[in-house]
Coordinates of C-alpha atoms and ligand atoms in Angstrom, one line a residue:
M1 CA 8.8 53.7 -7.7
T2 CA 6.9 54.2 -4.7
A3 CA 8.1 56.8 -2.0
E4 CA 8.7 54.3 0.8
D5 CA 10.3 52.0 -1.7
P6 CA 13.1 53.9 -2.3
K7 CA 16.4 52.4 -3.9
G8 CA 19.8 52.6 -1.7
P9 CA 23.0 51.8 -3.1
G10 CA 23.5 48.2 -3.7
E11 CA 20.0 47.1 -4.6
E12 CA 19.0 46.4 -8.4
S13 CA 15.8 46.2 -9.8
G14 CA 14.2 43.6 -12.7
S15 CA 11.7 42.2 -14.6
I16 CA 10.9 38.5 -13.8
S17 CA 10.8 36.6 -17.3
V18 CA 7.8 34.6 -17.4
H19 CA 6.5 33.6 -21.1
T20 CA 2.7 33.4 -19.5
D21 CA 1.5 37.2 -19.9
N22 CA -1.0 38.4 -17.4
L23 CA 0.1 35.4 -15.1
F24 CA -0.5 37.0 -11.6
P25 CA -3.7 37.8 -12.3
I26 CA -4.5 34.6 -13.5
I27 CA -3.0 33.6 -10.3
K28 CA -4.9 35.2 -7.2
K29 CA -7.8 33.4 -9.2
W30 CA -5.9 30.4 -9.8
L31 CA -7.9 27.6 -7.0
Y32 CA -9.9 30.4 -5.9
S33 CA -11.5 28.1 -3.4
E34 CA -8.4 26.9 -1.8
H35 CA -6.2 30.5 -1.1
D36 CA -5.2 28.6 2.2
I37 CA -2.5 26.2 0.6
F38 CA -0.6 29.9 0.4
L39 CA 0.9 29.0 4.2
R40 CA 1.3 24.6 3.9
E41 CA 4.1 26.3 0.5
L42 CA 5.2 28.9 2.7
V43 CA 5.8 26.4 6.3
S44 CA 6.8 24.1 3.6
N45 CA 9.2 26.0 2.5
A46 CA 10.5 26.8 6.5
V47 CA 10.7 23.4 7.2
D48 CA 12.7 22.8 4.3
A49 CA 15.2 25.7 5.0
C50 CA 15.6 24.4 8.9
T51 CA 15.7 20.2 7.1
K52 CA 18.9 21.5 5.3
Y53 CA 20.6 23.3 7.8
G54 CA 20.8 20.5 10.3
R55 CA 21.7 17.5 7.1
L56 CA 24.4 20.4 6.3
Q57 CA 25.9 19.3 9.6
G58 CA 24.8 16.4 9.0
I59 CA 27.4 15.8 7.0
G60 CA 29.9 18.2 8.5
E61 CA 29.3 21.0 5.9
I62 CA 28.4 23.2 9.6
Q63 CA 30.4 22.9 13.1
G64 CA 28.7 22.7 16.1
D65 CA 25.8 21.8 17.9
L66 CA 22.1 21.8 15.8
P67 CA 20.7 24.7 17.2
S68 CA 16.9 24.2 17.8
F69 CA 14.9 25.3 14.8
A70 CA 11.3 26.7 15.0
V71 CA 9.9 28.5 12.4
N72 CA 7.3 31.0 13.2
I73 CA 4.1 32.4 12.2
T74 CA 3.0 36.1 13.7
V75 CA 0.5 38.5 12.7
N76 CA 0.3 42.2 12.5
K77 CA -3.2 43.0 12.7
P78 CA -3.7 46.5 12.7
G79 CA -1.1 46.5 9.2
K80 CA -2.9 43.4 7.9
T81 CA 0.5 41.5 6.8
L82 CA 1.3 38.1 8.0
T83 CA 5.3 37.0 8.9
I84 CA 6.8 33.5 8.9
A85 CA 10.3 33.1 9.9
D86 CA 12.7 30.7 9.9
N87 CA 15.8 30.1 11.4
G88 CA 16.5 26.9 9.4
V89 CA 20.0 27.7 5.6
G90 CA 18.8 31.0 4.1
M91 CA 19.9 32.6 1.0
T92 CA 22.2 34.4 -0.6
R93 CA 21.5 37.0 -3.2
D94 CA 22.9 34.4 -6.0
E95 CA 20.4 32.2 -4.3
V96 CA 17.3 34.2 -4.2
K97 CA 17.6 35.3 -7.5
K98 CA 18.4 31.7 -8.9
Y99 CA 15.6 29.3 -6.4
I100 CA 12.8 32.4 -5.7
N101 CA 13.4 35.1 -8.9
Q102 CA 13.7 31.6 -11.5
I103 CA 13.1 28.7 -9.8
A104 CA 9.2 29.7 -8.0
F105 CA 8.7 31.8 -10.7
S106 CA 9.1 29.4 -13.6
G107 CA 7.6 26.9 -11.3
A108 CA 4.4 28.7 -11.4
E109 CA 4.3 29.2 -14.6
D110 CA 4.7 25.2 -15.8
F111 CA 2.4 24.4 -13.3
L112 CA -0.7 27.4 -14.8
K113 CA 0.4 25.7 -18.2
K114 CA -0.1 22.2 -17.0
F115 CA -3.8 23.7 -15.7
K116 CA -5.2 25.7 -18.0
D117 CA -7.3 23.2 -19.3
V118 CA -8.5 21.6 -17.2
G119 CA -10.3 24.7 -15.9
D120 CA -11.9 23.4 -12.4
G121 CA -9.0 23.4 -10.4
N122 CA -10.7 20.6 -7.4
Q123 CA -10.1 18.3 -9.9
I124 CA -6.6 18.8 -9.5
I125 CA -5.2 16.3 -6.6
G126 CA -2.9 18.5 -4.4
H127 CA -1.6 21.9 -5.9
F128 CA 1.2 21.1 -5.5
G129 CA 3.7 22.7 -7.7
M130 CA 2.6 26.5 -7.5
G131 CA 5.1 26.5 -4.4
F132 CA 6.5 30.6 -3.3
F133 CA 4.7 31.6 -5.4
S134 CA 1.0 30.9 -4.0
A135 CA 1.2 34.1 -1.1
F136 CA 0.9 35.9 -4.0
M137 CA -2.8 35.3 -4.0
V138 CA -3.5 36.4 -0.2
A139 CA -0.8 39.5 -0.8
D140 CA -0.9 42.3 -2.8
R141 CA 2.9 43.1 -2.2
V142 CA 6.1 39.9 -0.6
E143 CA 9.6 40.5 1.3
I144 CA 11.7 38.1 2.1
Y145 CA 14.2 39.6 4.5
T146 CA 17.2 36.2 4.6
K147 CA 20.4 35.8 5.4
S148 CA 22.3 32.6 4.2
W149 CA 24.5 29.6 6.6
Q150 CA 27.4 30.2 4.6
E151 CA 29.7 32.4 6.7
G152 CA 30.4 36.2 5.2
S153 CA 27.1 35.7 3.4
E154 CA 25.1 39.4 4.4
G155 CA 20.7 40.5 4.8
V156 CA 19.1 40.7 1.5
R157 CA 16.2 42.0 1.2
W158 CA 13.4 41.5 -1.5
T159 CA 9.8 42.5 -2.7
C160 CA 7.9 42.6 -5.4
D161 CA 4.7 44.2 -5.6
G162 CA 2.4 41.7 -7.4
S163 CA 3.2 42.5 -11.3
T164 CA 6.1 40.4 -12.5
E165 CA 8.8 43.5 -10.9
F166 CA 10.8 42.8 -8.5
K167 CA 13.6 44.9 -6.4
M168 CA 16.3 42.8 -4.8
G169 CA 18.8 44.8 -2.1
P170 CA 20.7 44.6 1.5
G171 CA 18.7 43.9 3.9
P172 CA 18.6 44.0 7.5
R173 CA 18.6 40.4 9.0
S174 CA 21.9 39.1 11.1
E175 CA 20.7 36.5 12.4
R176 CA 20.1 33.1 9.8
G177 CA 17.3 33.0 8.6
T178 CA 14.1 34.1 6.6
E179 CA 11.6 35.8 7.3
V180 CA 8.6 36.5 4.4
I181 CA 6.2 38.9 5.1
L182 CA 3.3 39.3 3.3
H183 CA 0.9 41.9 2.6
L184 CA -2.5 40.7 2.7
N185 CA -5.0 41.8 0.3
A186 CA -7.9 42.8 1.2
D187 CA -9.9 39.7 0.6
S188 CA -7.6 38.4 2.9
E189 CA -7.5 39.2 6.8
E190 CA -9.2 36.3 7.9
F191 CA -5.3 35.8 8.4
L192 CA -4.5 37.1 10.9
D193 CA -6.8 35.6 12.9
E194 CA -4.7 32.9 14.8
E195 CA -7.2 30.9 15.2
R196 CA -7.3 30.0 11.7
L197 CA -3.2 29.8 12.0
R198 CA -3.7 27.7 13.5
E199 CA -6.5 25.4 11.8
L200 CA -4.7 25.7 9.0
V201 CA -0.8 24.4 11.0
V202 CA -2.6 21.7 12.0
R203 CA -4.9 21.2 9.0
Y204 CA -1.2 21.4 6.6
S205 CA 1.3 20.3 8.2
N206 CA 0.2 18.8 11.4
F207 CA 3.1 16.5 11.5
L208 CA 5.9 18.6 9.9
P209 CA 9.3 17.3 11.9
I210 CA 9.3 21.1 13.2
E211 CA 8.1 23.5 15.8
I212 CA 5.2 25.4 14.1
Q213 CA 4.7 28.0 16.1
V214 CA 1.4 30.8 16.2
N215 CA 2.1 34.2 17.6
G216 CA 4.7 32.0 20.2
K217 CA 2.1 28.7 20.9
K218 CA 3.3 26.1 19.6
A219 CA 1.2 24.8 17.1
N220 CA 1.9 21.5 15.4
D221 CA 1.7 17.9 16.5
Q222 CA 5.0 16.9 14.6
N223 CA 4.8 13.2 15.9
A224 CA 4.5 11.7 12.7
V225 CA 3.2 8.0 13.5
W226 CA 3.6 6.3 10.6
N227 CA 7.4 7.6 9.6
Q228 CA 8.7 5.0 12.3
A229 CA 9.4 1.3 12.4
P230 CA 6.1 -0.2 13.8
S231 CA 8.5 -2.8 16.1
K232 CA 8.5 0.4 17.7
L233 CA 5.4 1.3 18.0
K234 CA 2.2 -0.2 20.3
D235 CA -0.8 -0.3 20.3
E236 CA -2.0 2.8 22.1
D237 CA 0.0 4.7 19.8
Y238 CA -1.8 3.7 17.2
T239 CA -5.0 4.2 18.6
G240 CA -3.8 7.4 20.0
F241 CA -2.7 8.9 16.5
F242 CA -6.3 8.1 14.6
K243 CA -8.2 9.8 17.6
K244 CA -5.8 12.7 16.9
L245 CA -7.4 12.3 13.7
Y246 CA -11.2 11.4 14.2
P247 CA -11.2 13.2 17.7
M248 CA -14.7 11.8 16.6
E249 CA -15.2 8.3 15.3
P250 CA -14.8 5.2 17.8
E251 CA -11.6 3.3 18.2
P252 CA -10.8 2.0 15.5
L253 CA -10.2 -2.2 15.4
F254 CA -7.7 -2.7 13.6
W255 CA -4.6 -1.3 11.2
V256 CA -2.3 -1.9 8.7
H257 CA 0.9 0.0 9.0
F258 CA 3.0 0.6 5.2
T259 CA 7.2 0.7 5.2
V260 CA 7.6 0.5 1.4
D261 CA 10.9 2.2 0.1
F262 CA 11.7 0.3 -3.3
P263 CA 9.7 0.4 -6.6
F264 CA 8.2 3.1 -5.1
T265 CA 7.9 4.9 -2.3
L266 CA 4.9 4.6 0.1
K267 CA 4.8 4.9 3.9
G268 CA 1.1 5.3 6.0
V269 CA -1.5 3.5 8.6
L270 CA -5.4 2.7 7.4
F271 CA -7.1 1.9 10.2
F272 CA -10.2 -0.6 9.9
P273 CA -13.3 1.2 11.9
K274 CA -16.6 0.1 13.3
I275 CA -19.3 0.0 10.0
R276 CA -22.3 -0.7 10.9
S277 CA -24.6 0.2 8.5
D278 CA -24.7 0.1 4.8
I279 CA -24.2 3.8 5.4
D280 CA -21.5 4.4 7.2
L281 CA -20.0 2.1 4.0
R282 CA -20.5 5.0 1.5
S283 CA -19.0 8.0 3.9
K284 CA -16.1 6.7 6.7
G285 CA -13.2 6.6 4.4
R286 CA -11.6 9.8 4.8
I287 CA -8.3 8.5 4.1
R288 CA -6.0 11.6 4.5
L289 CA -2.9 11.7 1.9
F290 CA 0.2 13.0 2.2
C291 CA 2.9 13.9 0.4
N292 CA 6.2 13.9 2.4
N293 CA 4.1 14.5 6.0
V294 CA 3.1 17.9 4.5
F295 CA -1.0 17.0 4.1
V296 CA -2.4 16.9 0.2
S297 CA -5.4 15.6 0.5
D298 CA -8.2 14.1 1.4
N299 CA -10.2 13.4 -1.2
I300 CA -8.6 10.5 -3.2
A301 CA -11.0 9.4 -4.9
D302 CA -9.2 8.2 -8.4
L303 CA -6.2 6.2 -6.2
L304 CA -7.4 4.0 -4.1
P305 CA -10.0 1.9 -5.9
P306 CA -13.4 2.2 -3.7
Y307 CA -14.1 -0.3 -2.1
L308 CA -10.8 1.1 -0.1
N309 CA -11.9 4.5 0.4
M310 CA -14.1 2.9 4.3
L311 CA -10.8 2.7 5.9
Q312 CA -9.1 5.4 7.5
G313 CA -5.7 6.6 8.2
V314 CA -2.7 8.4 6.2
L315 CA -0.9 7.3 3.4
D316 CA 2.1 9.8 2.4
S317 CA 3.8 8.6 -0.9
P318 CA 5.8 11.2 -3.3
D319 CA 6.2 8.7 -6.0
I320 CA 1.6 10.0 -5.9
P321 CA 2.3 12.7 -8.9
L322 CA 0.3 16.0 -7.4
N323 CA 0.0 18.6 -9.4
V324 CA -2.0 15.9 -11.8
S325 CA -5.8 16.1 -13.3
R326 CA -7.5 13.1 -11.0
S327 CA -7.7 11.8 -14.6
F328 CA -4.4 11.5 -15.1
L329 CA -3.8 9.8 -12.4
Q330 CA -5.2 6.9 -13.1
G331 CA -3.5 5.7 -15.5
D332 CA -0.3 6.6 -14.1
P333 CA 1.8 3.5 -13.7
N334 CA 3.3 4.3 -9.6
V335 CA -0.7 4.8 -9.0
K336 CA -1.4 1.8 -9.9
K337 CA 1.3 0.1 -8.2
I338 CA 0.7 2.1 -5.4
G339 CA -2.8 0.9 -5.1
G340 CA -2.4 -2.5 -6.0
H341 CA 0.0 -2.5 -2.8
I342 CA -1.7 -1.7 -0.6
V343 CA -5.3 -3.8 -1.9
A344 CA -3.0 -7.2 -1.0
K345 CA -1.3 -5.6 2.3
V346 CA -5.0 -5.7 3.4
A347 CA -6.7 -8.4 2.1
E348 CA -3.5 -10.4 3.2
R349 CA -3.7 -8.8 6.5
L350 CA -7.3 -10.0 6.8
S351 CA -5.9 -13.4 6.1
L352 CA -3.3 -13.7 8.1
L353 CA -6.1 -12.1 10.8
Q354 CA -8.0 -15.0 10.7
K355 CA -5.2 -18.1 10.0
N356 CA -4.1 -16.9 13.3
D357 CA -6.4 -14.5 15.4
R358 CA -9.8 -15.9 14.4
E359 CA -10.6 -15.3 17.8
N360 CA -10.2 -11.5 17.5
Y361 CA -11.6 -11.9 13.8
V362 CA -14.3 -13.6 14.1
K363 CA -15.2 -10.4 16.8
Y364 CA -14.0 -8.3 13.8
W365 CA -16.2 -9.5 11.4
D366 CA -19.6 -7.7 12.4
D367 CA -18.1 -4.4 11.5
I368 CA -16.4 -5.6 8.4
H369 CA -18.0 -7.5 6.2
P370 CA -20.1 -5.4 4.3
F371 CA -16.1 -3.8 3.0
I372 CA -14.7 -7.4 2.6
K373 CA -18.1 -8.4 0.5
F374 CA -17.9 -5.6 -1.4
G375 CA -14.8 -5.8 -2.4
S376 CA -14.6 -9.3 -3.2
I377 CA -17.5 -8.7 -5.5
S378 CA -15.8 -5.4 -7.2
D379 CA -12.0 -5.9 -7.6
E380 CA -10.8 -9.7 -8.4
K381 CA -7.4 -9.9 -6.3
F382 CA -9.0 -8.6 -3.1
Y383 CA -11.5 -11.8 -3.4
D384 CA -8.6 -14.5 -4.4
K385 CA -6.8 -12.9 -1.4
V386 CA -9.6 -12.7 0.6
Q387 CA -11.4 -16.3 -0.4
E388 CA -10.6 -18.2 2.9
A389 CA -11.7 -15.5 5.1
L390 CA -14.8 -14.6 4.4
L391 CA -17.2 -15.7 7.3
F392 CA -20.6 -16.8 6.9
K393 CA -22.6 -16.1 10.9
T394 CA -25.0 -18.7 11.7
T395 CA -28.4 -18.9 13.9
T396 CA -26.7 -20.4 16.3
G397 CA -24.5 -17.2 16.2
E398 CA -21.1 -19.8 14.8
R399 CA -19.3 -18.1 12.5
L400 CA -18.5 -20.4 10.1
T401 CA -15.4 -20.7 6.6
L402 CA -17.6 -22.0 3.6
R403 CA -15.8 -24.6 3.6
E404 CA -15.9 -25.0 7.4
Y405 CA -19.2 -25.2 7.0
Q406 CA -19.5 -27.4 3.2
E407 CA -17.6 -30.2 5.4
K408 CA -20.3 -29.4 8.6
N409 CA -23.2 -29.7 6.3
A410 CA -21.8 -32.9 4.1
K411 CA -25.1 -33.5 3.1
L412 CA -26.5 -30.5 1.2
K413 CA -23.5 -31.3 -1.0
D414 CA -23.0 -27.6 -2.3
R415 CA -25.3 -25.4 -1.4
V416 CA -25.8 -23.5 1.8
L417 CA -29.0 -22.7 3.4
Y418 CA -29.5 -18.8 4.4
T419 CA -32.1 -16.6 6.0
S420 CA -32.3 -13.3 5.5
D421 CA -34.5 -12.6 8.3
P422 CA -34.0 -15.1 11.9
E423 CA -37.1 -13.2 13.5
S424 CA -39.5 -13.0 10.3
Q425 CA -38.1 -16.4 8.6
H426 CA -38.5 -18.6 12.5
V427 CA -40.8 -21.0 11.8
T428 CA -39.0 -21.8 8.4
L429 CA -35.8 -22.1 10.0
E430 CA -38.1 -24.3 13.2
R431 CA -39.0 -26.5 10.1
F432 CA -34.7 -27.5 10.0
K433 CA -34.4 -27.9 13.9
P434 CA -35.2 -31.8 12.9
H435 CA -32.8 -31.8 10.0
G436 CA -29.3 -30.7 11.7
V437 CA -27.9 -28.0 9.6
D438 CA -26.1 -25.2 9.5
I439 CA -28.2 -22.1 8.2
V440 CA -26.3 -19.0 8.0
V441 CA -27.9 -15.6 8.1
L442 CA -27.6 -12.9 5.4
D443 CA -29.2 -9.9 6.3
A444 CA -27.2 -7.1 4.8
P445 CA -28.0 -5.0 1.6
I446 CA -24.7 -6.3 0.1
D447 CA -25.5 -9.6 0.1
P448 CA -27.7 -10.2 -1.9
H449 CA -24.9 -9.0 -5.3
F450 CA -22.7 -10.8 -3.2
V451 CA -23.8 -14.1 -2.8
Q452 CA -23.9 -13.6 -6.7
H453 CA -20.9 -13.9 -7.2
L454 CA -19.4 -16.4 -5.0
E455 CA -22.0 -18.7 -7.1
M456 CA -20.9 -17.4 -10.3
K457 CA -17.3 -17.9 -8.7
R458 CA -17.6 -21.1 -7.1
H459 CA -19.8 -23.1 -9.1
P460 CA -21.6 -25.4 -8.6
L461 CA -21.9 -23.1 -5.1
R462 CA -25.0 -22.7 -4.3
F463 CA -27.2 -20.9 -2.1
A464 CA -30.5 -21.7 -0.7
R465 CA -32.9 -19.7 1.0
V466 CA -35.0 -21.5 3.9
D467 CA -37.7 -20.4 2.4
S468 CA -37.8 -20.9 -1.2
D469 CA -38.2 -23.8 -2.9
T470 CA -34.9 -25.5 -3.0
P471 CA -34.0 -26.9 0.5
E472 CA -38.1 -28.2 0.3
A473 CA -36.8 -30.6 -2.4
L474 CA -33.0 -31.3 -0.6
L475 CA -35.0 -32.3 2.7
A476 CA -37.7 -33.7 0.6
A477 CA -34.3 -36.2 -0.3
D478 CA -33.8 -37.1 2.6
K479 CA -37.5 -38.9 3.1
K480 CA -40.6 -39.3 2.0
E481 CA -41.2 -35.3 0.7
A482 CA -41.6 -35.3 -1.9
D483 CA -43.8 -37.5 -3.1
Q484 CA -47.3 -35.4 -4.0
D485 CA -50.7 -36.4 -3.7
K486 CA -52.0 -34.3 -7.3
D487 CA -55.3 -34.9 -7.5
F488 CA -55.7 -33.1 -3.9
G489 CA -53.6 -30.2 -4.9
A490 CA -56.1 -29.8 -7.4
F491 CA -58.5 -29.2 -5.9
I492 CA -57.3 -26.7 -3.2
K493 CA -55.5 -24.5 -6.1
K494 CA -59.4 -24.4 -7.4
L495 CA -60.4 -22.7 -3.6
L496 CA -57.5 -20.3 -3.9
P497 CA -58.5 -16.4 -4.2
K498 CA -55.3 -16.2 -6.7
E499 CA -53.9 -18.1 -10.2
A500 CA -50.6 -18.0 -9.8
I501 CA -50.5 -19.3 -6.7
E502 CA -48.8 -23.1 -7.2
V503 CA -50.4 -25.8 -5.4
Q504 CA -48.3 -29.0 -4.0
A505 CA -50.4 -31.5 -0.9
R506 CA -47.2 -33.5 2.0
A507 CA -47.3 -34.4 4.0
L508 CA -44.4 -32.4 6.1
E509 CA -42.1 -34.5 8.4
G510 CA -40.8 -33.5 11.6
N511 CA -43.4 -29.7 10.9
A512 CA -46.2 -28.5 13.0
M513 CA -47.3 -26.5 10.7
P514 CA -50.2 -27.5 8.9
S515 CA -50.1 -25.2 5.6
L516 CA -46.9 -22.8 4.1
I517 CA -44.8 -21.1 1.2
I518 CA -42.4 -22.0 -1.0
Q519 CA -41.1 -19.1 -3.2
S520 CA -38.3 -19.6 -6.4
E521 CA -35.2 -18.3 -5.2
Q522 CA -34.2 -17.4 -8.4
M523 CA -37.2 -14.9 -8.6
R524 CA -36.3 -13.7 -4.5
R525 CA -32.9 -12.4 -5.8
F526 CA -34.0 -10.6 -8.1
T527 CA -36.6 -9.2 -6.0
D528 CA -34.8 -8.3 -3.1
M529 CA -31.6 -6.8 -5.0
T530 CA -34.1 -4.8 -6.6
S531 CA -35.1 -3.5 -3.4
A532 CA -32.3 -3.1 -2.1
Y533 CA -31.7 -0.8 -5.1
Q534 CA -34.5 1.4 -4.5
G535 CA -33.2 1.6 -0.6
K536 CA -36.2 -0.6 0.6
T537 CA -36.4 -2.8 3.2
G538 CA -37.9 -6.0 5.0
D539 CA -39.4 -8.3 1.7
A540 CA -42.6 -9.0 0.1
L541 CA -44.3 -11.8 -1.5
L542 CA -43.7 -13.0 -4.6
D543 CA -46.5 -13.1 -7.0
S544 CA -46.0 -16.5 -7.7
H545 CA -45.7 -18.5 -4.7
T546 CA -46.6 -21.9 -4.1
L547 CA -49.6 -23.3 -1.0
V548 CA -47.9 -26.5 0.5
V549 CA -50.5 -28.0 2.5
N550 CA -48.8 -30.4 4.9
T551 CA -51.1 -34.0 4.6
A552 CA -49.2 -35.4 7.5
H553 CA -51.5 -32.2 9.7
V554 CA -54.7 -33.0 11.0
L555 CA -56.1 -29.9 9.1
G556 CA -55.0 -31.5 5.7
T557 CA -56.8 -34.7 6.5
R558 CA -60.0 -33.5 7.6
L559 CA -59.8 -31.3 4.3
K560 CA -59.2 -34.5 2.8
L561 CA -61.8 -35.9 4.0
W562 CA -63.8 -33.1 2.6
S563 CA -62.4 -33.3 -0.6
T564 CA -65.1 -35.7 -1.3
I565 CA -67.5 -34.9 0.0
P566 CA -70.1 -33.0 -1.8
E567 CA -72.1 -31.6 1.2
K568 CA -68.9 -29.7 3.0
A569 CA -67.4 -28.3 -0.9
E570 CA -68.7 -24.0 1.6
E571 CA -66.6 -25.9 5.2
A572 CA -63.5 -27.0 2.9
K573 CA -63.6 -23.9 1.5
T574 CA -63.5 -21.0 4.4
L575 CA -60.3 -24.1 5.4
V576 CA -58.7 -23.6 2.3
R577 CA -58.0 -20.1 2.7
A578 CA -57.9 -20.8 5.9
L579 CA -55.0 -22.8 5.6
Y580 CA -53.7 -19.9 3.2
D581 CA -53.9 -17.2 5.5
L582 CA -52.0 -19.8 8.5
A583 CA -49.4 -19.8 5.4
L584 CA -48.9 -16.3 4.3
L585 CA -48.8 -15.6 8.4
Q586 CA -46.1 -16.8 9.0
Q587 CA -44.5 -14.5 5.9
G588 CA -45.6 -11.5 7.7
A589 CA -47.4 -11.2 3.7
L590 CA -51.1 -11.4 5.5
K591 CA -52.2 -7.4 5.5
G592 CA -55.0 -5.5 4.8
Q593 CA -58.3 -6.7 5.1
D594 CA -57.3 -10.0 4.5
L595 CA -55.5 -9.9 7.5
S596 CA -58.7 -8.3 9.5
N597 CA -60.8 -11.0 7.8
F598 CA -58.9 -13.6 9.3
L599 CA -58.7 -12.0 12.7
L600 CA -62.6 -12.1 13.0
Q601 CA -62.5 -15.6 12.0
A602 CA -59.5 -16.7 14.0
T603 CA -61.3 -14.8 17.2
Q604 CA -64.5 -16.4 16.7
W605 CA -63.1 -20.3 16.8
V606 CA -61.7 -19.5 19.6
E607 CA -64.2 -18.1 21.1
S608 CA -66.4 -21.3 20.1
G609 CA -63.2 -23.7 21.5
T610 CA -63.0 -22.4 24.8
K611 CA -67.1 -21.8 25.9
Ligands
LIG1 P1 9.9 23.7 -4.3 O1 10.6 23.8 -2.4 O2 9.6 23.1 -4.1 O3 11.1 23.8 -3.8 P2 9.0 27.2 -3.8 O4 8.3 28.1 -4.9 O5 8.4 27.0 -2.5 O6 9.6 25.6 -4.6 O7 10.9 27.2 -3.3 C1 11.7 28.2 -4.2 C2 12.9 27.8 -3.9 O8 13.2 28.6 -2.4 C3 13.1 27.1 -2.4 O9 13.6 25.7 -3.3 C4 14.2 27.3 -1.9 O10 15.2 26.5 -2.3 C5 13.9 28.8 -1.7 N1 13.1 28.6 -0.5 C6 11.7 29.0 -0.3 N2 11.5 29.6 0.8 C7 12.7 29.4 1.5 C8 12.8 29.3 3.0 N3 11.6 30.0 4.1 N4 13.9 29.4 3.4 C9 15.3 28.8 2.1 N5 15.2 29.1 1.2 C10 13.9 28.4 1.3
LIG2 MG1 8.2 24.9 -1.9

C-alpha cells in the first residue's frame, strides 16, 4: 500500500481473478500502434451509461424529466491525468465488483486468449473486446469515482495500479454518474493534448448520440445520417454528410442507403464517388465500418468484394464480428450474407437508374464505368444484375446498351465495332462512315478484359476493333471488297521490307486511302492486355500485320501498271515503300529512321508537285 492510498473504513482490497499470468504486460504491449482506442472504449462506456439511463426512464423505472446528458473529457496537464466523466447510470459497489472486476477483466482475458496466436495486431478488425481494460495501455493507474442512479446508493471509489490487485471503498462522488481518471504513463503523454483528443473523438466517436466535450467544448457531430429514415432525408443531408466524411473529395454522384433489420442488422450509406482514372479505382474507397455508431475501421478489405471497396461511405453492423482475425471473417456466414446483400442493392440501384433515370445515369457513366466493369468481371451475381445497365459510348457521343446497339446495327450481326483511340484511329473510322454503323469507344485499361468477359458470357457476341481483320470481312460482305488480286498482292509482298507482312490487293469502296494496315483482333487483344498489365500506354503495331493496297485508288492502278513493266521496277519499289509508309502513318506506327526517310521523300514530292 502506498502512502497516498491509505486504507479507510469500508475499504476492501482484492485480487482480480484472471487466469492468464502476466495479463497486464501483455495488454500493454498489445496493439502497440493503436493505443488510442482506449478513448473510444471509455467514451463508448460513458455514452452507454447515459443511454441506459434514458432507457430506464423510457420504461418508467426512473421518474422525472430527461436530463441533458454529456460526456466530459478533461485533462490536467501538471498532474498528467485524463478524465472521462459522464452523468449516466453510474455503478453501485456491487456493480463495480461485477462489471469492472469480473466482466471487464474476464473480457480482456478472453480477448487475449483468442488473439495470442494471431501475432500481428493489425490482423484483427476493430480490436473490440478489451473495453474498459484498454485504459491500462496508456495508464499506470486508473481510478473510478462513481455513484449509481439508484436511490440511497453511495459514492464508490475503485483504483487499480496495473497489477491484478485492486482497491475499492466509499468515494466522494455525490452526483449520479461516473468519472474515470487515468494517470497516464510516460509513453502516453500525447493524450494530454486537447487537439489530439478532439481528433480522436472525431475519428471514433463522432456519431455517437450523446454530446462529447473536450475541456468544455463540444467535439462530436452526433448526427449519424445512416440511422435516420431515408424518407426523412433530403439530397443535401446526404451530400453534407459526405462532405463531413471526406472534406477533400468532389461531390458524390449518387448513393445507396441501407436499412436492414432482418435477418441481420445493417445500416449505412454507400456513395458512388467520381472516378476519373484507374488509379482512383484502386485508391478511392475507404468505406468506414462502424459498430453501433462507433468507428471501428476503414480498412475493410475481405469484408466486401474488392470492386466495392472503391465506394465511399459508412457501414454500421453489430453483426459483423469485430474481435476476430481477417482470415476468420471470410468464412463467417453473417459477413457473407451482408456482403451479398450490399452487392445486390448496389447492382439494383444501378439497373433502376438505367431504367428510370437514364438521363442522369448517362451522365454518371463516365465516372462509374470502370467500377461497373471491374465488378462485372469479378462477380457473376453482380454482372447478372447489371448486364442490362452496361452502356457503350459511341464515337458520336451516344450511350447505348448492348441490346440497343445490336438493334441499331443489325447488319453487323453479333459484332460490336470499337475503337480504342478515336484520335489515332481516325482514318480508319472515316472509312466506316459511309456504312452507317455505330462504333463504340473502348479506351479504358480495363476494356480489353471487360470485352473478353462479355464475349464469354454472351456468345456469339464478338467485339472487333476497327482496324482489325474482322470489320474488313464484314464490309467486304457488303460488296465485292473481298475480291482479291492475288498475283498483284504477291508482287507487292516481294517488294516489302519485312517478311512477316501479309498483303491484300483489292478495291476498297468509299475510301480515299491508297493503303491501310489491318491486324488480327485476337493478337491485338492479347497485346493490349499485356501492355495494360505492364502499365504501358498507346499501342504498338503487331509484328505480323496485313497491308491492304487499294486497287481502286489511282496509286494502286499505277502500281498495278508498273508491275507489268520491267523498266519500272525501281519506281515500283519506291511506290510500294511509300504505300506501306502511308499505312503505317495512319496507325501512328511510322517512327525513327523510317519516318525521317519518308518525310524527306515526301518533301521532294511536294516540291516537284508545286513547281
Ligand atoms: P462492455 O462495455 O463491452 O460491457 P467494458 O469492459 O467496456 O465492456 O465495460 C464493462 C462494464 O463496466 C460495462 O458493461 C458497464 O456495465 C460497466 N461500465 C464501464 N464504464 C461505465 C460507466 N462509465 N458507467 C457505468 N458503467 C460502466
Ligand atoms: Mg465497453
